Amino acid sequence: MEDTYRHKGLRRKLVEEIRKKGITDERVLDAIGKIPRHAFITDSALVEFAYRDAAFPINAGQTISQPYTVAFQTQLLQVQPHEKVLEIGTGSGYQGAVLFELSARVYTIERQRELHLKAQQLLGQLGYKLHFFYGDGYAGLPAYAPFDKILVTAGATEMPETLLQQLKTGGRMVIPVGDSEQQEMILVEKLSDGKITVSKHGTFAFVPFLKGKS
Ligand code: SAH
């Protein structure tokens, strides 16, 4: 995979664009500035647009999220080095690479086998060491729980209780919740006294969080 000066220049512009849109976390901006997004776009007709702040179709009718959305979710999650992070919806693997750049230990689940295999292969080539799982994200990963952070990158119709149970005390979960058209970005915090707080952070549009494996 070639990463040219042109790609690097386009990435710098992308970083400035999402900074203007309100992303302030320098670690998140640095991560976006490092990752060769053009390697994650599978459709050759779309590769030249890889550094536009837009979502693009990948295989299996799914999408690679818009960089602003990836940055927004990541910023809200407040990932610290060495934290154990569960990502639901591996997709292209781009969001997983961002989490890895933040020095998190990343566990990522995908229900489309094709995408799971592709992301595993690509991230391996790029040197991003994540733990990949093929399965239903609704079940989470009980064998590896609890997690410091949980990030859902598909639109849910409700808050999955199973995932909440797999969140550490003091942990944060970010999940878009709504209907098939649009979702509210929800931040769930599990406080030390066991209480849960929920806050809303704007409207987004994700592909659906579907039950079961494909
Ligand atoms: N994080 C991805 C975004 C992918 S879009 C990226 O950076 O590219 C959301 C992904 O969630 C899709 O690939 C979809 O197949 C997956 N998905 C939907 N429901 C799921 C479920 N129950 N378990 C695991 N993955 C799921």
CSV table of N, CA and C and ligand atoms in Angstrom, one decimal, residues 40 58-60 62-65 70 73 87-96 108-112 115 133 135-139 151 153-155 206-213, ligand 1:
chain,number,residue,atom,x,y,z
A,40,PHE,N,-8.7,1.8,3.2
A,40,PHE,CA,-9.9,1.2,3.8
A,40,PHE,C,-11.1,1.3,2.8
A,58,ILE,N,-18.8,0.2,1.7
A,58,ILE,CA,-17.8,-0.8,1.6
A,58,ILE,C,-18.6,-2.1,1.2
A,59,ASN,N,-18.0,-3.3,1.4
A,59,ASN,CA,-18.7,-4.5,1.0
A,59,ASN,C,-19.9,-4.8,1.9
A,60,ALA,N,-20.7,-5.8,1.4
A,60,ALA,CA,-21.9,-6.3,2.2
A,60,ALA,C,-22.9,-5.2,2.6
A,62,GLN,N,-22.5,-2.3,3.6
A,62,GLN,CA,-22.2,-1.5,4.8
A,62,GLN,C,-21.4,-0.3,4.5
A,63,THR,N,-21.1,0.6,5.5
A,63,THR,CA,-20.4,1.8,5.2
A,63,THR,C,-19.2,2.0,6.1
A,64,ILE,N,-18.2,2.7,5.6
A,64,ILE,CA,-17.1,3.2,6.5
A,64,ILE,C,-17.6,4.6,6.9
A,65,SER,N,-17.6,4.8,8.2
A,65,SER,CA,-18.2,6.0,8.8
A,65,SER,C,-17.5,7.3,8.3
A,70,VAL,N,-16.4,9.4,13.3
A,70,VAL,CA,-15.4,8.5,13.9
A,70,VAL,C,-14.7,9.4,15.0
A,73,GLN,N,-17.2,10.2,18.0
A,73,GLN,CA,-17.5,9.1,18.9
A,73,GLN,C,-16.3,8.8,19.7
A,87,GLU,N,-15.3,-2.6,20.5
A,87,GLU,CA,-16.0,-1.9,19.4
A,87,GLU,C,-17.0,-2.9,18.7
A,88,ILE,N,-18.2,-2.5,18.5
A,88,ILE,CA,-19.2,-3.3,17.9
A,88,ILE,C,-19.4,-2.8,16.4
A,89,GLY,N,-19.2,-3.6,15.5
A,89,GLY,CA,-19.3,-3.2,14.1
A,89,GLY,C,-17.9,-2.9,13.5
A,90,THR,N,-17.0,-3.9,13.3
A,90,THR,CA,-15.7,-3.7,12.7
A,90,THR,C,-15.7,-2.9,11.4
A,91,GLY,N,-16.7,-3.3,10.5
A,91,GLY,CA,-16.8,-2.7,9.2
A,91,GLY,C,-15.5,-2.8,8.4
A,92,SER,N,-15.0,-1.6,8.0
A,92,SER,CA,-13.8,-1.5,7.3
A,92,SER,C,-12.6,-1.7,8.2
A,93,GLY,N,-12.7,-1.5,9.5
A,93,GLY,CA,-11.6,-1.5,10.4
A,93,GLY,C,-11.0,-0.2,10.7
A,94,TYR,N,-11.5,0.9,10.1
A,94,TYR,CA,-11.0,2.2,10.2
A,94,TYR,C,-11.1,2.7,11.7
A,95,GLN,N,-12.3,2.6,12.2
A,95,GLN,CA,-12.5,3.1,13.6
A,95,GLN,C,-11.6,2.3,14.6
A,96,GLY,N,-11.4,1.0,14.3
A,96,GLY,CA,-10.6,0.2,15.1
A,96,GLY,C,-9.1,0.7,15.1
A,108,THR,N,-12.8,-6.1,18.7
A,108,THR,CA,-13.8,-5.6,17.7
A,108,THR,C,-14.6,-6.8,17.1
A,109,ILE,N,-16.0,-6.6,17.1
A,109,ILE,CA,-16.9,-7.7,16.6
A,109,ILE,C,-17.6,-7.2,15.3
A,110,GLU,N,-17.7,-8.2,14.4
A,110,GLU,CA,-18.5,-7.9,13.1
A,110,GLU,C,-19.3,-9.1,12.8
A,111,ARG,N,-20.6,-8.8,12.3
A,111,ARG,CA,-21.5,-9.9,12.0
A,111,ARG,C,-21.4,-10.4,10.5
A,112,GLN,N,-20.8,-9.6,9.7
A,112,GLN,CA,-20.6,-10.0,8.3
A,112,GLN,C,-19.2,-10.6,8.2
A,115,LEU,N,-16.6,-8.9,5.9
A,115,LEU,CA,-16.0,-7.7,6.4
A,115,LEU,C,-15.0,-8.1,7.5
A,133,PHE,N,-13.3,-10.5,16.2
A,133,PHE,CA,-14.2,-11.5,16.5
A,133,PHE,C,-15.4,-11.5,15.4
A,135,GLY,N,-19.1,-12.4,15.0
A,135,GLY,CA,-20.3,-12.8,15.8
A,135,GLY,C,-21.3,-11.7,16.0
A,136,ASP,N,-22.2,-11.9,16.9
A,136,ASP,CA,-23.3,-10.9,17.1
A,136,ASP,C,-22.9,-10.0,18.2
A,137,GLY,N,-22.7,-8.7,17.9
A,137,GLY,CA,-22.3,-7.7,18.8
A,137,GLY,C,-23.3,-7.5,20.0
A,138,TYR,N,-24.6,-7.9,19.8
A,138,TYR,CA,-25.5,-7.8,20.8
A,138,TYR,C,-25.1,-8.6,22.1
A,139,ALA,N,-24.4,-9.7,21.8
A,139,ALA,CA,-24.0,-10.5,22.9
A,139,ALA,C,-22.7,-10.0,23.6
A,151,LEU,N,-17.9,1.0,22.4
A,151,LEU,CA,-18.2,1.8,21.2
A,151,LEU,C,-19.1,1.1,20.2
A,153,THR,N,-20.9,1.2,16.6
A,153,THR,CA,-20.8,2.0,15.4
A,153,THR,C,-21.9,1.6,14.4
A,154,ALA,N,-23.0,1.1,14.9
A,154,ALA,CA,-24.2,0.8,14.1
A,154,ALA,C,-25.4,1.4,14.9
A,155,GLY,N,-26.4,1.8,14.2
A,155,GLY,CA,-27.6,2.4,14.9
A,155,GLY,C,-28.5,1.4,15.6
A,206,PHE,N,-26.5,6.1,11.0
A,206,PHE,CA,-25.7,4.9,10.9
A,206,PHE,C,-26.5,3.8,10.2
A,207,VAL,N,-25.7,2.8,9.7
A,207,VAL,CA,-26.4,1.6,9.2
A,207,VAL,C,-26.9,0.8,10.4
A,208,PRO,N,-27.9,0.0,10.3
A,208,PRO,CA,-28.6,-0.6,11.5
A,208,PRO,C,-27.7,-1.6,12.2
A,209,PHE,N,-27.9,-1.6,13.5
A,209,PHE,CA,-27.3,-2.6,14.4
A,209,PHE,C,-28.3,-3.8,14.4
A,210,LEU,N,-27.9,-4.9,13.7
A,210,LEU,CA,-28.9,-6.0,13.4
A,210,LEU,C,-28.6,-7.2,14.4
A,211,LYS,N,-29.6,-7.9,14.7
A,211,LYS,CA,-29.4,-9.0,15.6
A,211,LYS,C,-28.9,-10.3,14.9
A,212,GLY,N,-28.0,-11.1,15.5
A,212,GLY,CA,-27.6,-12.3,14.9
A,212,GLY,C,-26.4,-12.1,13.9
A,213,LYS,N,-25.9,-13.3,13.5
A,213,LYS,CA,-24.8,-13.2,12.5
A,213,LYS,C,-25.4,-13.3,11.1
B,1,SAH,N1,-16.7,1.0,12.6
B,1,SAH,C1,-16.9,0.8,11.1
B,1,SAH,C2,-18.2,1.3,10.7
B,1,SAH,C3,-19.0,0.2,10.1
B,1,SAH,S1,-20.7,0.4,9.8
B,1,SAH,C4,-15.8,1.4,10.3
B,1,SAH,O1,-14.9,2.1,10.9
B,1,SAH,O2,-15.7,1.2,9.1
B,1,SAH,C5,-21.4,-0.7,11.1
B,1,SAH,C6,-21.0,-2.1,11.0
B,1,SAH,O3,-21.7,-2.8,12.1
B,1,SAH,C7,-21.3,-2.9,9.7
B,1,SAH,O4,-20.2,-3.4,9.2
B,1,SAH,C8,-22.3,-3.9,10.2
B,1,SAH,O5,-22.2,-5.2,9.5
B,1,SAH,C9,-22.0,-4.1,11.7
B,1,SAH,N2,-23.0,-4.7,12.5
B,1,SAH,C10,-24.4,-4.4,12.5
B,1,SAH,N3,-25.0,-5.2,13.4
B,1,SAH,C11,-24.0,-5.9,14.1
B,1,SAH,C12,-24.0,-6.8,15.1
B,1,SAH,N4,-25.1,-7.3,15.7
B,1,SAH,N5,-22.8,-7.4,15.5
B,1,SAH,C13,-21.7,-7.0,14.9
B,1,SAH,N6,-21.6,-6.1,13.9
B,1,SAH,C14,-22.8,-5.5,13.5
